[in-house]
N, CA, C and O atoms as a DFTB+ gen file, in Angstrom:
152 C
 N C O
     1  1       0.843      -1.348      -0.472
     2  2      -0.286      -0.216      -0.308
     3  2       0.731       0.885      -0.025
     4  3       1.858       0.736       0.446
     5  1      -0.075       2.408      -0.524
     6  2       1.526       3.788      -0.960
     7  2       0.916       3.801       0.220
     8  3      -0.182       3.389       0.595
     9  1       2.226       4.598       1.000
    10  2       2.490       5.394       1.984
    11  2       1.036       6.880       2.031
    12  3       1.380       8.059       2.122
    13  1       0.032       6.605       1.977
    14  2      -0.929       7.989       1.905
    15  2      -1.293       8.465       3.127
    16  3      -1.645       7.884       4.154
    17  1      -1.136       9.766       2.818
    18  2      -1.384      10.846       4.599
    19  2      -2.460      10.047       5.547
    20  3      -2.305       9.722       6.724
    21  1      -3.637       9.814       4.668
    22  2      -4.600       8.793       5.472
    23  2      -4.884       8.180       6.322
    24  3      -5.507       8.254       7.381
    25  1      -3.963       7.047       5.335
    26  2      -3.617       5.905       6.313
    27  2      -3.507       6.020       7.435
    28  3      -4.344       5.788       8.307
    29  1      -1.657       6.676       7.600
    30  2      -0.676       7.512       8.570
    31  2      -1.663       7.416       9.435
    32  3      -1.564       6.466      10.212
    33  1      -3.054       8.445       9.609
    34  2      -3.555       8.777      10.643
    35  2      -4.381       7.728      11.341
    36  3      -4.440       7.448      12.538
    37  1      -5.042       7.184      10.234
    38  2      -5.794       6.402      10.528
    39  2      -5.133       4.917      11.525
    40  3      -5.754       4.030      12.111
    41  1      -3.233       5.228      11.335
    42  2      -3.246       4.162      12.322
    43  2      -2.753       4.669      13.003
    44  3      -2.541       3.856      13.903
    45  1      -2.331       5.625      13.277
    46  2      -1.434       6.775      14.099
    47  2      -2.194       7.309      14.844
    48  3      -1.753       7.307      15.993
    49  1      -3.397       7.901      14.714
    50  2      -4.317       8.468      15.953
    51  2      -4.564       7.264      16.897
    52  3      -4.048       7.440      18.001
    53  1      -5.320       5.902      16.729
    54  2      -5.534       4.792      17.412
    55  2      -4.581       4.613      19.272
    56  3      -4.780       4.624      20.487
    57  1      -3.173       4.416      17.851
    58  2      -2.094       4.193      18.828
    59  2      -1.698       4.912      19.550
    60  3      -1.327       4.554      20.668
    61  1      -1.643       6.456      19.036
    62  2      -1.603       7.622      20.079
    63  2      -2.182       7.864      21.358
    64  3      -1.629       8.201      22.404
    65  1      -3.935       7.535      20.998
    66  2      -4.470       7.588      22.532
    67  2      -4.340       6.600      23.155
    68  3      -4.861       6.656      24.269
    69  1      -3.598       5.214      22.776
    70  2      -3.728       4.510      23.819
    71  2      -2.332       4.447      24.569
    72  3      -2.266       3.821      25.626
    73  1      -0.995       5.206      23.945
    74  2      -0.321       5.392      24.017
    75  2      -0.664       6.340      25.357
    76  3      -0.502       5.872      26.484
    77  1      -1.179       7.793      25.138
    78  2      -1.747       8.552      26.058
    79  2      -2.525       8.094      27.414
    80  3      -2.225       8.427      28.560
    81  1      -3.563       7.277      27.022
    82  2      -3.854       6.081      27.950
    83  2      -3.016       5.565      29.204
    84  3      -3.108       5.726      30.421
    85  1      -2.100       4.824      28.296
    86  2      -1.626       4.382      29.294
    87  2      -0.452       5.199      29.838
    88  3       0.406       4.620      30.504
    89  1      -0.349       6.730      29.553
    90  2       0.739       7.103      30.587
    91  2      -0.118       7.917      32.098
    92  3       0.466       8.422      33.056
    93  1      -1.969       7.798      31.838
    94  2      -2.831       8.386      32.759
    95  2      -2.346       7.354      33.581
    96  3      -1.628       7.498      34.570
    97  1      -3.143       5.423      32.719
    98  2      -2.873       5.037      34.098
    99  2      -2.386       4.887      34.807
   100  3      -2.697       4.883      35.998
   101  1      -0.800       4.591      33.964
   102  2       0.466       4.741      34.994
   103  2       0.178       5.740      36.495
   104  3      -0.030       5.506      37.685
   105  1       0.320       7.008      35.573
   106  2       0.482       8.404      36.359
   107  2      -0.868       7.899      37.663
   108  3      -0.786       8.356      38.803
   109  1      -1.946       7.001      37.291
   110  2      -3.473       7.066      38.557
   111  2      -2.813       5.760      39.144
   112  3      -2.274       5.955      40.233
   113  1      -2.744       4.582      38.703
   114  2      -1.494       3.722      39.496
   115  2      -0.286       3.981      40.287
   116  3       0.030       3.112      41.100
   117  1       0.361       4.916      40.195
   118  2       1.600       4.754      40.592
   119  2       1.925       5.390      41.887
   120  3       2.807       5.000      42.653
   121  1       0.852       6.775      42.136
   122  2       0.592       7.209      43.450
   123  2       0.209       6.438      44.542
   124  3       0.612       6.541      45.701
   125  1      -0.873       5.398      43.927
   126  2      -2.130       4.467      44.944
   127  2      -0.849       4.097      45.482
   128  3      -0.563       4.652      46.543
   129  1       0.317       2.979      44.817
   130  2       0.991       1.786      44.587
   131  2       1.980       2.273      46.625
   132  3       2.131       1.838      47.767
   133  1       2.447       3.877      45.346
   134  2       3.155       4.565      46.757
   135  2       2.594       4.660      48.636
   136  3       2.969       4.437      49.787
   137  1       1.275       5.241      47.680
   138  2       1.055       5.437      49.253
   139  2       1.009       4.122      50.195
   140  3       1.483       3.986      51.323
   141  1       0.195       3.060      49.283
   142  2      -0.325       1.897      49.970
   143  2       1.346       1.389      50.588
   144  3       1.345       1.118      51.789
   145  1       2.368       1.286      50.046
   146  2       3.682       0.665      50.665
   147  2       4.048       1.770      51.810
   148  3       4.356       1.384      52.938
   149  1       4.004       3.094      51.497
   150  2       4.176       3.781      52.341
   151  2       3.448       3.578      54.224
   152  3       3.714       4.418      55.083
């Protein structure tokens, strides 16, 4: 398939959203784990 801009965005946007969701989940879970350990 040729590297179309539309197809690149169709792949990049869901991957970027998964990446951002992973960062948010990691930020939400790490303070809870630190407070439990302390």
